[in-house]
């Protein structure tokens, strides 16, 4: 069998490694494209000349506030929470993308996503103060954005772990065998029976 025939054989480690490499490259390209689209959308939201939920903005919280008012919650009490939730949701994709692309241990992905989210948010708040006249800076936005990044990364880590655990069971082709009787037990000698 020549080298070409060996490379084409199913299950050949070289063929499997090459296919995994192509799959990883394709995954990284998709992540890069999604990250670029998200970065553009985030920049538009963060540096829109006026408040995105105010006059001249493109987001309306009115339907949510009306629903909360129907439950007896006045707009003045609910608006800060709705705005906080929107700021949190805005940064969830950042955490998802970071956790999906990072090669750090899973636990560090959520922590590092929170730090990245905080950094991006602080830069955005400072940029809004310097570059726009109608935008205001608010430390609650930084807290909400940081939380969104951390939640997105944590959710991604949990999903990737579940998928990893599920696929490892499928790859083996069967469930692990139950321990055989006596296996795993200590082999210490039995004490002599009393009265013997």
Short mmCIF file of C-alpha atoms in Angstrom, two decimals:
data_model
loop_
_atom_site.label_atom_id
_atom_site.label_comp_id
_atom_site.label_asym_id
_atom_site.label_seq_id
_atom_site.Cartn_x
_atom_site.Cartn_y
_atom_site.Cartn_z
CA UNK A 1 0.00 0.00 0.00
CA UNK A 2 1.52 3.32 -0.98
CA UNK A 3 1.35 6.58 1.05
CA UNK A 4 -1.67 7.89 -0.90
CA UNK A 5 -3.69 4.74 -0.16
CA UNK A 6 -2.82 4.94 3.55
CA UNK A 7 -3.87 8.61 3.74
CA UNK A 8 -7.25 7.80 2.20
CA UNK A 9 -8.03 4.91 4.50
CA UNK A 10 -11.04 5.55 6.75
CA UNK A 11 -10.04 6.10 10.36
CA UNK A 12 -6.46 6.97 9.40
CA UNK A 13 -5.20 9.39 12.06
CA UNK A 14 -3.74 11.69 9.40
CA UNK A 15 -7.07 11.94 7.57
CA UNK A 16 -8.95 12.49 10.82
CA UNK A 17 -6.50 15.18 11.97
CA UNK A 18 -6.70 16.93 8.60
CA UNK A 19 -10.52 16.91 8.69
CA UNK A 20 -10.53 18.24 12.27
CA UNK A 21 -8.12 21.00 11.23
CA UNK A 22 -10.39 22.04 8.35
CA UNK A 23 -13.39 22.00 10.68
CA UNK A 24 -11.58 24.17 13.23
CA UNK A 25 -10.52 26.64 10.55
CA UNK A 26 -14.10 26.84 9.23
CA UNK A 27 -15.40 27.39 12.79
CA UNK A 28 -12.86 30.17 13.42
CA UNK A 29 -13.82 31.90 10.16
CA UNK A 30 -17.51 31.82 11.07
CA UNK A 31 -16.75 33.15 14.56
CA UNK A 32 -14.64 35.96 13.04
CA UNK A 33 -17.43 36.94 10.64
CA UNK A 34 -20.06 36.94 13.40
CA UNK A 35 -17.71 38.90 15.70
CA UNK A 36 -17.13 41.51 13.00
CA UNK A 37 -20.87 41.92 12.41
CA UNK A 38 -21.49 42.17 16.16
CA UNK A 39 -18.70 44.75 16.56
CA UNK A 40 -20.26 46.94 13.88
CA UNK A 41 -23.73 46.65 15.44
CA UNK A 42 -22.33 47.33 18.92
CA UNK A 43 -20.45 50.41 17.71
CA UNK A 44 -23.64 51.76 16.11
CA UNK A 45 -25.59 51.30 19.34
CA UNK A 46 -22.84 52.64 21.59
CA UNK A 47 -21.99 55.70 19.50
CA UNK A 48 -25.42 56.63 18.14
CA UNK A 49 -25.60 60.44 18.45
CA UNK A 50 -28.62 60.38 20.78
CA UNK A 51 -29.94 57.91 23.33
CA UNK A 52 -30.99 54.84 21.38
CA UNK A 53 -34.26 54.65 23.33
CA UNK A 54 -35.03 58.38 23.14
CA UNK A 55 -35.98 60.85 20.46
CA UNK A 56 -33.93 60.07 17.37
CA UNK A 57 -33.15 56.59 18.64
CA UNK A 58 -34.15 53.27 17.14
CA UNK A 59 -35.21 51.24 20.20
CA UNK A 60 -38.51 51.70 21.96
CA UNK A 61 -39.13 50.36 25.47
CA UNK A 62 -42.75 51.52 25.37
CA UNK A 63 -44.29 48.06 24.78
CA UNK A 64 -42.36 46.59 27.71
CA UNK A 65 -43.16 49.56 29.94
CA UNK A 66 -46.86 49.34 28.95
CA UNK A 67 -46.92 45.64 29.85
CA UNK A 68 -45.32 46.40 33.21
CA UNK A 69 -47.80 49.25 33.77
CA UNK A 70 -50.64 46.80 33.14
CA UNK A 71 -49.22 44.80 36.04
CA UNK A 72 -49.37 47.92 38.22
CA UNK A 73 -45.68 48.85 37.98
CA UNK A 74 -45.27 52.53 37.09
CA UNK A 75 -42.86 53.54 34.32
CA UNK A 76 -40.66 55.53 36.71
CA UNK A 77 -40.05 52.35 38.75
CA UNK A 78 -39.67 49.94 35.84
CA UNK A 79 -37.65 51.98 33.33
CA UNK A 80 -34.29 51.62 35.14
CA UNK A 81 -34.74 47.83 35.26
CA UNK A 82 -35.75 47.60 31.61
CA UNK A 83 -32.76 49.74 30.61
CA UNK A 84 -30.45 47.59 32.79
CA UNK A 85 -31.79 44.40 31.18
CA UNK A 86 -31.30 45.87 27.70
CA UNK A 87 -27.71 46.87 28.52
CA UNK A 88 -27.08 43.38 29.88
CA UNK A 89 -28.53 41.74 26.76
CA UNK A 90 -26.44 44.01 24.52
CA UNK A 91 -23.21 42.45 25.81
CA UNK A 92 -24.30 38.79 26.02
CA UNK A 93 -23.04 38.14 22.45
CA UNK A 94 -19.59 39.45 23.43
CA UNK A 95 -19.37 36.81 26.14
CA UNK A 96 -20.70 34.10 23.83
CA UNK A 97 -18.19 34.92 21.11
CA UNK A 98 -15.28 35.15 23.54
CA UNK A 99 -16.11 31.84 25.22
CA UNK A 100 -16.55 30.12 21.86
CA UNK A 101 -13.23 31.40 20.50
CA UNK A 102 -10.97 31.45 23.57
CA UNK A 103 -8.53 28.65 24.19
CA UNK A 104 -8.33 29.27 27.91
CA UNK A 105 -9.72 26.82 30.48
CA UNK A 106 -13.48 26.97 30.64
CA UNK A 107 -13.71 28.60 34.06
CA UNK A 108 -11.37 31.39 33.02
CA UNK A 109 -13.48 32.13 29.95
CA UNK A 110 -16.34 33.59 31.99
CA UNK A 111 -13.99 35.62 34.20
CA UNK A 112 -12.01 36.94 31.25
CA UNK A 113 -15.23 37.70 29.35
CA UNK A 114 -16.39 39.80 32.30
CA UNK A 115 -13.10 41.72 32.27
CA UNK A 116 -13.29 42.25 28.51
CA UNK A 117 -16.91 43.37 28.79
CA UNK A 118 -15.99 45.82 31.53
CA UNK A 119 -13.09 47.17 29.49
CA UNK A 120 -15.16 47.62 26.34
CA UNK A 121 -17.94 49.23 28.36
CA UNK A 122 -15.62 51.68 30.11
CA UNK A 123 -14.06 52.69 26.78
CA UNK A 124 -17.56 53.10 25.30
CA UNK A 125 -18.77 55.24 28.20
CA UNK A 126 -15.71 57.47 27.94
CA UNK A 127 -16.13 57.63 24.16
CA UNK A 128 -19.77 58.64 24.53
CA UNK A 129 -18.76 61.43 26.87
CA UNK A 130 -16.10 62.75 24.48
CA UNK A 131 -17.63 62.05 21.06
CA UNK A 132 -21.35 62.69 21.53
CA UNK A 133 -23.24 65.66 22.92
CA UNK A 134 -26.51 64.01 23.90
CA UNK A 135 -25.23 60.76 25.40
CA UNK A 136 -24.58 60.43 29.12
CA UNK A 137 -22.23 58.15 31.00
CA UNK A 138 -23.58 55.90 33.69
CA UNK A 139 -21.66 53.42 35.87
CA UNK A 140 -24.76 51.18 35.92
CA UNK A 141 -24.23 50.64 32.20
CA UNK A 142 -20.74 49.30 32.91
CA UNK A 143 -22.16 46.92 35.54
CA UNK A 144 -24.91 45.72 33.19
CA UNK A 145 -22.52 45.27 30.26
CA UNK A 146 -20.04 43.36 32.43
CA UNK A 147 -22.83 41.13 33.69
CA UNK A 148 -24.03 40.49 30.12
CA UNK A 149 -20.55 39.43 28.98
CA UNK A 150 -20.13 37.12 31.95
CA UNK A 151 -23.58 35.54 31.49
CA UNK A 152 -23.00 35.01 27.77
CA UNK A 153 -19.66 33.33 28.41
CA UNK A 154 -21.01 31.22 31.27
CA UNK A 155 -23.94 30.01 29.17
CA UNK A 156 -21.58 29.16 26.31
CA UNK A 157 -19.19 27.28 28.60
CA UNK A 158 -22.08 25.25 30.01
CA UNK A 159 -23.45 24.44 26.54
CA UNK A 160 -19.99 23.47 25.23
CA UNK A 161 -19.44 21.28 28.28
CA UNK A 162 -22.79 19.55 27.81
CA UNK A 163 -22.05 18.99 24.11
CA UNK A 164 -18.57 17.72 24.93
CA UNK A 165 -19.87 15.32 27.56
CA UNK A 166 -22.61 14.10 25.23
CA UNK A 167 -20.32 13.60 22.24
CA UNK A 168 -17.72 11.68 24.25
CA UNK A 169 -20.40 9.15 25.17
CA UNK A 170 -21.51 8.84 21.54
CA UNK A 171 -17.94 8.42 20.29
CA UNK A 172 -17.31 5.43 22.51
CA UNK A 173 -20.34 3.72 21.00
CA UNK A 174 -21.74 2.43 24.26
CA UNK A 175 -22.27 3.31 27.84
CA UNK A 176 -19.49 2.62 30.29
CA UNK A 177 -19.66 -0.85 31.72
CA UNK A 178 -20.84 -1.05 35.32
CA UNK A 179 -18.14 -2.05 37.78
CA UNK A 180 -17.82 -5.78 38.20
CA UNK A 181 -18.59 -7.29 41.61
CA UNK A 182 -15.72 -6.84 44.00
CA UNK A 183 -13.99 -4.33 41.76
CA UNK A 184 -13.02 -1.15 43.50
CA UNK A 185 -13.50 -2.64 46.96
CA UNK A 186 -10.61 -2.96 49.30
CA UNK A 187 -9.08 -6.39 49.54
CA UNK A 188 -8.36 -6.40 53.23
CA UNK A 189 -8.60 -9.73 54.96
CA UNK A 190 -11.74 -10.52 56.87
CA UNK A 191 -11.58 -10.53 60.60
CA UNK A 192 -11.91 -14.00 62.11
CA UNK A 193 -15.39 -14.80 63.37
CA UNK A 194 -15.83 -14.53 67.12
CA UNK A 195 -15.73 -17.71 69.02
CA UNK A 196 -13.75 -19.50 66.41
#
